[in-house]
């Protein structure tokens, strides 16, 4: 950066910011990534380079949270701002005739829409992006498109469809040699198998990626962290809450910015369920309240209703009927919306 700044090479500077942005994103530091991409977007606009702008806008749109970032701290950016950037990337790519860029921008828009509960638009965007990727035979974007369709189906509890899409995504990720996509597809496929009660299949899927690796050494990247989150889900499903808690505590201790009091709602929610399984209900109540507040702040409605259901069940076991009904009522309202 210093070299390019000193030499007034604005294109070189912007490309370097782009590189640092994606490197920070993959390592799970969304806050640093957003800072780099914010500068890159500004410079691409100043240079009038709309093709460069498309790529930066796509990744910049992920700063407020997408499916792949569920185990890291996100920026405190409104969903509307993130969607605006993703939609601009889609429009620009279409205007410029960038088929590959449009495919990815549309898929990434779906990745932004899904966690906020806008499933209709998310599916439409994913399918359009995937069709373009198939048309131009772009392996990584095809894998990402099937991955998104699988995640959306899992979110809507259409487990058979989710399994089919995610198996396809995993096969394509192996073909194109993308370690990031391989790990992401593995994590969500394992979660789907767990939801289907197929714990042995989930374990086999996870072992193919990590085997007997220990958590602390393999939690450096965003994709690795998703794998360990799925492993914690599996341990809880198999009635091994102590092992699940060990994994989740390491996910938290290795996450950036949690020492500043920031919350990762997906991780906190699963930790709350683990604490309930361990009989540590008072701790669970505190953790779930933090998860609920964070999910509300991020506009993560699909996660929010799930947290509310967990809270309602906990309150019911404590004979806190009024609080339980309040939690269930909010969950019902969100689901209907």
XYZ file of N, CA and C in Angstrom, residues 76-283:
624
model
N -21.559 -3.405 12.130
C -22.874 -2.883 12.524
C -23.443 -2.038 11.387
N -23.698 -2.707 10.269
C -24.227 -2.052 9.074
C -25.637 -2.549 8.834
N -26.533 -1.648 8.435
C -27.916 -2.058 8.202
C -28.000 -2.986 6.997
N -28.982 -3.874 7.035
C -29.197 -4.769 5.916
C -29.515 -4.016 4.641
N -30.218 -2.891 4.776
C -30.586 -2.096 3.605
C -29.350 -1.597 2.862
N -28.346 -1.181 3.604
C -27.109 -0.700 2.974
C -26.400 -1.832 2.237
N -26.315 -2.980 2.862
C -25.643 -4.127 2.233
C -26.369 -4.563 0.966
N -27.692 -4.628 1.035
C -28.478 -5.028 -0.125
C -28.349 -4.007 -1.244
N -28.270 -2.733 -0.878
C -28.099 -1.678 -1.889
C -26.810 -1.892 -2.673
N -25.732 -2.225 -1.983
C -24.451 -2.447 -2.653
C -24.495 -3.682 -3.547
N -25.107 -4.760 -3.053
C -25.210 -5.979 -3.851
C -26.068 -5.752 -5.089
N -27.160 -5.017 -4.934
C -28.038 -4.728 -6.071
C -27.345 -3.835 -7.094
N -26.531 -2.890 -6.638
C -25.769 -2.057 -7.566
C -24.784 -2.908 -8.361
N -24.147 -3.877 -7.699
C -23.204 -4.767 -8.380
C -23.917 -5.570 -9.466
N -25.119 -6.073 -9.167
C -25.895 -6.831 -10.148
C -26.224 -5.948 -11.354
N -26.698 -4.723 -11.083
C -27.079 -3.811 -12.162
C -25.880 -3.445 -13.029
N -24.757 -3.137 -12.404
C -23.546 -2.766 -13.143
C -23.055 -3.913 -14.025
N -23.014 -5.110 -13.453
C -22.545 -6.273 -14.214
C -23.434 -6.509 -15.426
N -24.752 -6.326 -15.253
C -25.678 -6.494 -16.364
C -25.456 -5.455 -17.447
N -25.256 -4.193 -17.032
C -25.021 -3.103 -17.985
C -23.740 -3.317 -18.790
N -22.716 -3.863 -18.130
C -21.415 -4.050 -18.774
C -21.317 -5.373 -19.539
N -22.350 -6.206 -19.415
C -22.325 -7.492 -20.093
C -21.326 -8.462 -19.492
N -21.040 -8.313 -18.207
C -20.096 -9.196 -17.519
C -20.848 -10.430 -17.022
N -20.900 -11.470 -17.806
C -21.704 -12.631 -17.458
C -21.218 -13.304 -16.180
N -19.912 -13.462 -16.077
C -19.368 -14.079 -14.863
C -19.646 -13.194 -13.653
N -19.424 -11.893 -13.813
C -19.670 -10.962 -12.714
C -21.125 -10.910 -12.317
N -22.018 -10.977 -13.300
C -23.449 -10.949 -12.993
C -23.875 -12.216 -12.264
N -23.343 -13.360 -12.705
C -23.679 -14.622 -12.039
C -23.316 -14.553 -10.565
N -22.079 -14.126 -10.287
C -21.640 -14.089 -8.899
C -22.386 -13.023 -8.106
N -22.611 -11.856 -8.711
C -23.315 -10.777 -8.009
C -24.729 -11.207 -7.628
N -25.400 -11.909 -8.532
C -26.767 -12.369 -8.233
C -26.763 -13.428 -7.129
N -25.801 -14.329 -7.183
C -25.703 -15.348 -6.133
C -25.390 -14.693 -4.793
N -24.476 -13.722 -4.809
C -24.114 -13.057 -3.558
C -25.286 -12.235 -3.018
N -26.088 -11.651 -3.907
C -27.294 -10.949 -3.455
C -28.200 -11.923 -2.719
N -28.316 -13.140 -3.238
C -29.109 -14.163 -2.544
C -28.535 -14.505 -1.188
N -27.196 -14.515 -1.090
C -26.533 -14.784 0.194
C -26.834 -13.692 1.212
N -27.088 -12.474 0.731
C -27.443 -11.359 1.620
C -28.925 -11.394 1.997
N -29.773 -11.773 1.044
C -31.223 -11.752 1.264
C -31.686 -12.869 2.199
N -31.127 -14.067 2.037
C -31.586 -15.217 2.806
C -31.530 -15.031 4.308
N -30.385 -14.602 4.869
C -30.298 -14.451 6.327
C -31.260 -13.406 6.894
N -31.833 -12.593 6.025
C -32.792 -11.574 6.477
C -34.236 -12.014 6.243
N -34.399 -13.248 5.734
C -35.737 -13.818 5.605
C -36.453 -13.492 4.321
N -35.783 -12.846 3.362
C -36.414 -12.520 2.083
C -36.190 -13.694 1.135
N -36.872 -14.808 1.411
C -36.597 -16.060 0.708
C -37.019 -16.035 -0.756
N -38.121 -15.379 -1.058
C -38.574 -15.338 -2.445
C -37.533 -14.720 -3.357
N -37.055 -13.544 -2.991
C -36.032 -12.871 -3.790
C -34.713 -13.637 -3.754
N -34.405 -14.253 -2.615
C -33.143 -14.989 -2.492
C -33.122 -16.179 -3.458
N -34.226 -16.940 -3.503
C -34.291 -18.072 -4.422
C -34.220 -17.609 -5.877
N -34.948 -16.549 -6.193
C -34.957 -16.033 -7.565
C -33.562 -15.594 -7.993
N -32.878 -14.870 -7.107
C -31.535 -14.386 -7.405
C -30.556 -15.548 -7.554
N -30.675 -16.539 -6.673
C -29.789 -17.703 -6.714
C -29.975 -18.491 -8.009
N -31.233 -18.714 -8.379
C -31.507 -19.505 -9.581
C -31.052 -18.791 -10.847
N -31.256 -17.471 -10.907
C -30.805 -16.707 -12.071
C -29.284 -16.734 -12.175
N -28.618 -16.507 -11.048
C -27.158 -16.540 -11.041
C -26.622 -17.906 -11.417
N -27.244 -18.958 -10.894
C -26.807 -20.319 -11.206
C -26.998 -20.640 -12.688
N -28.117 -20.211 -13.258
C -28.372 -20.464 -14.680
C -27.320 -19.798 -15.561
N -26.920 -18.585 -15.197
C -25.866 -17.900 -15.957
C -24.554 -18.671 -15.816
N -24.246 -19.105 -14.587
C -23.002 -19.843 -14.339
C -22.969 -21.137 -15.153
N -24.110 -21.827 -15.231
C -24.190 -23.063 -16.025
C -23.995 -22.748 -17.507
N -24.616 -21.663 -17.938
C -24.524 -21.261 -19.352
C -23.076 -20.989 -19.764
N -22.314 -20.319 -18.897
C -20.919 -19.985 -19.239
C -19.939 -21.032 -18.705
N -20.478 -22.085 -18.080
C -19.674 -23.195 -17.552
C -18.615 -22.722 -16.563
N -19.060 -21.893 -15.610
C -18.150 -21.371 -14.580
C -18.285 -22.241 -13.330
N -17.325 -23.143 -13.134
C -17.396 -24.120 -12.049
C -17.575 -23.549 -10.655
N -16.725 -22.599 -10.227
C -16.870 -22.059 -8.867
C -18.210 -21.388 -8.628
N -18.708 -20.648 -9.632
C -19.999 -19.969 -9.419
C -21.139 -20.986 -9.444
N -21.000 -22.057 -10.248
C -21.999 -23.118 -10.208
C -22.037 -23.760 -8.824
N -20.862 -24.029 -8.264
C -20.796 -24.614 -6.921
C -21.434 -23.681 -5.896
N -21.142 -22.384 -6.011
C -21.702 -21.410 -5.070
C -23.209 -21.304 -5.216
N -23.693 -21.379 -6.464
C -25.137 -21.310 -6.689
C -25.867 -22.494 -6.073
N -25.356 -23.696 -6.296
C -25.981 -24.875 -5.681
C -25.855 -24.827 -4.157
N -24.741 -24.308 -3.677
C -24.540 -24.174 -2.236
C -25.602 -23.265 -1.637
N -25.849 -22.129 -2.287
C -26.865 -21.198 -1.784
C -28.251 -21.827 -1.816
N -28.593 -22.506 -2.910
C -29.904 -23.163 -2.976
C -30.043 -24.205 -1.868
N -28.950 -24.901 -1.568
C -28.982 -25.888 -0.491
C -29.193 -25.244 0.872
N -28.496 -24.131 1.107
C -28.637 -23.439 2.394
C -30.053 -22.895 2.559
N -30.594 -22.296 1.498
C -31.953 -21.755 1.569
C -32.966 -22.866 1.836
N -32.773 -24.020 1.191
C -33.679 -25.153 1.416
C -33.559 -25.660 2.851
N -32.340 -25.696 3.367
C -32.133 -26.093 4.762
C -32.836 -25.125 5.705
N -32.725 -23.826 5.411
C -33.389 -22.803 6.232
C -34.894 -23.037 6.278
N -35.471 -23.450 5.151
C -36.915 -23.653 5.061
C -37.322 -25.078 5.431
N -36.353 -25.850 5.938
C -36.592 -27.213 6.423
C -37.009 -28.176 5.313
N -36.652 -27.818 4.063
C -36.862 -28.727 2.935
C -35.596 -29.565 2.815
N -35.467 -30.534 3.714
C -34.181 -31.207 3.910
C -33.754 -32.069 2.732
N -34.704 -32.701 2.073
C -34.357 -33.540 0.927
C -33.762 -32.685 -0.199
N -34.399 -31.561 -0.488
C -33.888 -30.646 -1.518
C -32.537 -30.081 -1.106
N -32.415 -29.727 0.165
C -31.152 -29.177 0.666
C -30.025 -30.184 0.457
N -30.274 -31.433 0.799
C -29.259 -32.491 0.665
C -28.821 -32.634 -0.789
N -29.794 -32.622 -1.693
C -29.497 -32.791 -3.117
C -28.628 -31.640 -3.638
N -29.006 -30.403 -3.311
C -28.238 -29.235 -3.770
C -26.828 -29.222 -3.172
N -26.729 -29.545 -1.896
C -25.434 -29.474 -1.215
C -24.488 -30.589 -1.662
N -25.034 -31.764 -1.967
C -24.199 -32.839 -2.517
C -23.621 -32.391 -3.858
N -24.449 -31.720 -4.662
C -23.995 -31.211 -5.961
C -22.929 -30.140 -5.765
N -23.151 -29.247 -4.818
C -22.182 -28.180 -4.540
C -20.848 -28.763 -4.106
N -20.902 -29.788 -3.251
C -19.669 -30.413 -2.763
C -18.898 -31.073 -3.907
N -19.607 -31.755 -4.794
C -18.953 -32.403 -5.930
C -18.293 -31.371 -6.843
N -18.978 -30.269 -7.094
C -18.430 -29.213 -7.958
C -17.241 -28.526 -7.291
N -17.327 -28.337 -5.974
C -16.211 -27.716 -5.246
C -14.957 -28.580 -5.347
N -15.139 -29.895 -5.283
C -14.001 -30.801 -5.433
C -13.428 -30.717 -6.841
N -14.309 -30.615 -7.831
C -13.865 -30.539 -9.232
C -13.039 -29.289 -9.503
N -13.503 -28.155 -8.974
C -12.809 -26.898 -9.276
C -11.662 -26.610 -8.307
N -11.512 -27.427 -7.270
C -10.366 -27.306 -6.373
C -10.418 -26.126 -5.422
N -11.624 -25.633 -5.140
C -11.764 -24.505 -4.217
C -11.895 -25.019 -2.786
N -10.872 -24.796 -1.972
C -10.891 -25.257 -0.588
C -11.967 -24.520 0.214
N -12.153 -23.247 -0.081
C -13.181 -22.453 0.613
C -14.566 -23.041 0.365
N -14.898 -23.284 -0.905
C -16.208 -23.841 -1.235
C -16.350 -25.270 -0.728
N -15.270 -26.027 -0.771
C -15.291 -27.409 -0.269
C -15.678 -27.432 1.208
N -15.049 -26.571 1.990
C -15.336 -26.541 3.429
C -16.744 -26.007 3.719
N -17.155 -24.970 2.974
C -18.495 -24.418 3.193
C -19.566 -25.458 2.862
N -19.417 -26.114 1.709
C -20.394 -27.128 1.312
C -20.422 -28.274 2.315
N -19.250 -28.654 2.810
C -19.154 -29.721 3.809
C -19.902 -29.351 5.080
N -19.695 -28.129 5.554
C -20.327 -27.692 6.802
C -21.848 -27.721 6.700
N -22.386 -27.164 5.622
C -23.850 -27.095 5.499
C -24.451 -28.456 5.154
N -23.704 -29.284 4.431
C -24.185 -30.641 4.172
C -24.236 -31.430 5.477
N -23.227 -31.268 6.314
C -23.226 -31.950 7.611
C -24.411 -31.492 8.461
N -24.684 -30.187 8.462
C -25.825 -29.662 9.224
C -27.137 -30.258 8.723
N -27.236 -30.434 7.413
C -28.438 -31.032 6.833
C -28.582 -32.492 7.267
N -27.486 -33.226 7.230
C -27.519 -34.628 7.669
C -27.921 -34.726 9.142
N -27.419 -33.803 9.950
C -27.782 -33.779 11.378
C -29.283 -33.537 11.532
N -29.806 -32.574 10.753
C -31.238 -32.269 10.812
C -32.073 -33.467 10.384
N -31.509 -34.320 9.518
C -32.209 -35.534 9.076
C -32.007 -36.701 10.042
N -31.197 -36.484 11.074
C -30.925 -37.547 12.032
C -29.893 -38.547 11.553
N -29.178 -38.222 10.493
C -28.163 -39.117 9.936
C -26.785 -38.716 10.459
N -26.534 -39.042 11.708
C -25.323 -38.584 12.383
C -24.048 -39.253 11.840
N -24.154 -40.518 11.462
C -22.975 -41.204 10.928
C -22.541 -40.557 9.617
N -23.513 -40.251 8.739
C -23.200 -39.594 7.465
C -22.586 -38.218 7.719
N -23.121 -37.477 8.687
C -22.577 -36.158 9.011
C -21.126 -36.270 9.462
N -20.840 -37.268 10.290
C -19.476 -37.459 10.781
C -18.518 -37.810 9.637
N -18.969 -38.663 8.736
C -18.137 -39.047 7.590
C -17.822 -37.822 6.734
N -18.832 -37.006 6.485
C -18.652 -35.796 5.676
C -17.628 -34.861 6.320
N -17.747 -34.661 7.625
C -16.825 -33.771 8.332
C -15.419 -34.358 8.394
N -15.320 -35.658 8.635
C -14.005 -36.302 8.747
C -13.224 -36.254 7.438
N -13.943 -36.213 6.323
C -13.262 -36.134 5.026
C -12.474 -34.836 4.878
N -12.893 -33.813 5.617
C -12.223 -32.514 5.536
C -11.184 -32.346 6.636
N -11.555 -32.687 7.872
C -10.670 -32.422 9.009
C -10.162 -33.664 9.720
N -10.866 -34.751 9.618
C -10.437 -35.948 10.321
C -10.399 -35.720 11.821
N -9.265 -36.004 12.436
C -9.134 -35.896 13.892
C -8.394 -34.627 14.318
N -8.408 -33.597 13.472
C -7.745 -32.340 13.819
C -8.336 -31.773 15.112
N -7.501 -31.087 15.891
C -7.986 -30.439 17.112
C -8.469 -29.031 16.783
N -9.510 -28.544 17.477
C -10.137 -27.278 17.122
C -9.210 -26.071 17.054
N -8.444 -25.801 18.092
C -7.694 -24.559 18.165
C -6.763 -24.305 17.002
N -6.215 -25.382 16.419
C -5.238 -25.230 15.341
C -5.896 -25.004 13.985
N -7.175 -25.253 13.869
C -7.828 -25.182 12.567
C -9.071 -24.301 12.602
N -8.964 -23.166 13.246
C -10.074 -22.215 13.299
C -9.654 -20.843 12.771
N -8.617 -20.827 11.949
C -8.081 -19.545 11.499
C -8.934 -18.887 10.413
N -9.585 -19.673 9.574
C -10.333 -19.094 8.463
C -11.835 -19.211 8.688
N -12.567 -18.407 7.931
C -14.013 -18.403 8.040
C -14.591 -19.780 7.708
N -14.064 -20.435 6.667
C -14.577 -21.733 6.256
C -14.247 -22.822 7.281
N -13.059 -22.764 7.861
C -12.705 -23.730 8.903
C -13.644 -23.600 10.099
N -13.994 -22.388 10.430
C -14.862 -22.151 11.578
C -16.262 -22.725 11.352
N -16.739 -22.664 10.102
C -18.038 -23.258 9.795
C -18.019 -24.769 10.005
N -16.894 -25.387 9.637
C -16.747 -26.827 9.853
C -16.863 -27.164 11.334
N -16.194 -26.394 12.171
C -16.219 -26.678 13.612
C -17.576 -26.374 14.233
N -18.273 -25.386 13.695
C -19.637 -25.118 14.162
C -20.511 -26.354 13.896
N -20.392 -26.918 12.687
C -21.159 -28.125 12.366
C -20.756 -29.289 13.269
N -19.470 -29.364 13.599
C -18.995 -30.419 14.511
C -19.637 -30.260 15.890
N -19.763 -29.019 16.352
C -20.414 -28.769 17.645
C -21.892 -29.164 17.588
N -22.545 -28.864 16.463
C -23.940 -29.281 16.277
C -24.069 -30.800 16.401
N -23.133 -31.496 15.771
C -23.167 -32.958 15.793
C -22.967 -33.499 17.208
N -22.032 -32.918 17.940
C -21.785 -33.367 19.316
C -23.022 -33.161 20.184
N -23.699 -32.038 20.018
C -24.916 -31.785 20.790
C -26.009 -32.780 20.405
N -26.158 -33.026 19.099
C -27.190 -33.959 18.635
C -26.953 -35.364 19.176
N -25.685 -35.717 19.370
C -25.346 -37.046 19.885
C -25.305 -37.089 21.411
N -25.829 -36.039 22.032
C -25.884 -35.963 23.494
C -24.493 -35.926 24.113
N -23.590 -35.178 23.482
C -22.249 -34.937 24.019
C -22.059 -33.424 24.221
N -22.846 -32.827 25.123
C -22.790 -31.369 25.273
C -21.446 -30.842 25.756
N -20.713 -31.646 26.552
C -19.402 -31.180 27.030
C -18.453 -30.948 25.863
N -18.424 -31.898 24.915
C -17.556 -31.744 23.746
C -18.006 -30.564 22.884
N -19.320 -30.406 22.751
C -19.840 -29.282 21.968
C -19.435 -27.949 22.596
N -19.518 -27.878 23.918
C -19.165 -26.641 24.610
C -17.683 -26.310 24.436
N -16.846 -27.326 24.471
C -15.408 -27.108 24.272
C -15.141 -26.483 22.906
N -15.794 -26.995 21.872
C -15.620 -26.458 20.523
C -16.125 -25.022 20.443
N -17.310 -24.773 20.986
C -17.896 -23.433 20.902
C -17.077 -22.407 21.679
N -16.574 -22.801 22.832
C -15.744 -21.867 23.612
C -14.468 -21.515 22.857
N -13.929 -22.480 22.112
C -12.735 -22.186 21.313
C -13.075 -21.339 20.094
N -14.256 -21.548 19.516
C -14.697 -20.674 18.432
C -14.812 -19.235 18.910
N -15.309 -19.067 20.109
C -15.465 -17.719 20.672
C -14.108 -17.112 21.024
N -13.251 -17.893 21.653
C -11.950 -17.356 22.085
C -11.046 -17.015 20.914
N -11.260 -17.660 19.758
C -10.425 -17.382 18.585
C -11.054 -16.374 17.628
N -12.245 -15.879 17.973
C -12.915 -14.889 17.124
C -12.413 -13.485 17.441
N -12.238 -12.687 16.407
C -11.822 -11.306 16.597
C -12.992 -10.473 17.115
N -12.677 -9.513 17.968
C -13.591 -8.476 18.468
C -14.555 -8.931 19.563
N -14.591 -10.216 19.914
C -15.479 -10.613 21.007
C -14.983 -10.057 22.338
N -13.670 -9.789 22.423
C -13.146 -9.207 23.651
C -13.675 -7.790 23.873
N -14.222 -7.184 22.806
C -14.818 -5.850 22.908
C -16.296 -5.916 23.258
N -16.766 -7.106 23.576
C -18.170 -7.266 23.948
C -19.089 -7.573 22.776
N -18.515 -7.831 21.596
C -19.338 -8.138 20.425
C -19.843 -9.581 20.501
N -21.013 -9.806 19.924
C -21.683 -11.106 20.002
C -21.843 -11.696 18.601
N -21.655 -13.003 18.498
C -21.900 -13.736 17.247
C -23.179 -14.541 17.474
N -24.332 -14.063 17.018
C -25.607 -14.661 17.443
C -25.773 -16.146 17.149
N -25.278 -16.631 15.998
C -25.398 -18.064 15.706
C -24.645 -18.895 16.749
N -23.440 -18.476 17.064
C -22.613 -19.220 18.019
C -23.216 -19.127 19.416
N -23.673 -17.952 19.787
C -24.286 -17.765 21.111
C -25.549 -18.623 21.227
N -26.347 -18.697 20.169
C -27.570 -19.500 20.208
C -27.254 -20.976 20.443
N -26.309 -21.500 19.675
C -25.947 -22.907 19.861
C -25.356 -23.135 21.249
N -24.579 -22.180 21.719
C -24.006 -22.305 23.070
C -25.114 -22.319 24.125
N -26.143 -21.510 23.899
C -27.273 -21.520 24.830
C -27.943 -22.877 24.880
N -28.125 -23.513 23.737
C -28.740 -24.848 23.697
C -27.857 -25.883 24.384
N -26.545 -25.737 24.211
C -25.613 -26.658 24.870
C -25.681 -26.486 26.391
N -25.727 -25.256 26.851
C -25.805 -24.987 28.294
C -27.097 -25.546 28.888
N -28.186 -25.471 28.130
C -29.447 -26.062 28.587
C -29.279 -27.572 28.747
N -28.631 -28.193 27.766
C -28.401 -29.643 27.827
C -27.542 -30.024 29.026
N -26.683 -29.101 29.460
C -25.816 -29.341 30.619
C -26.494 -28.974 31.941
N -27.717 -28.460 31.857
C -28.441 -28.078 33.058
C -28.029 -26.726 33.620
N -27.267 -25.963 32.875
C -26.800 -24.639 33.331
C -27.756 -23.569 32.788
N -28.986 -23.616 33.313
C -30.073 -22.842 32.713
C -29.923 -21.333 32.921
N -29.379 -20.920 34.040
C -29.225 -19.483 34.273
C -28.226 -18.882 33.291
N -27.118 -19.583 33.073
C -26.139 -19.131 32.073
C -26.773 -19.124 30.689
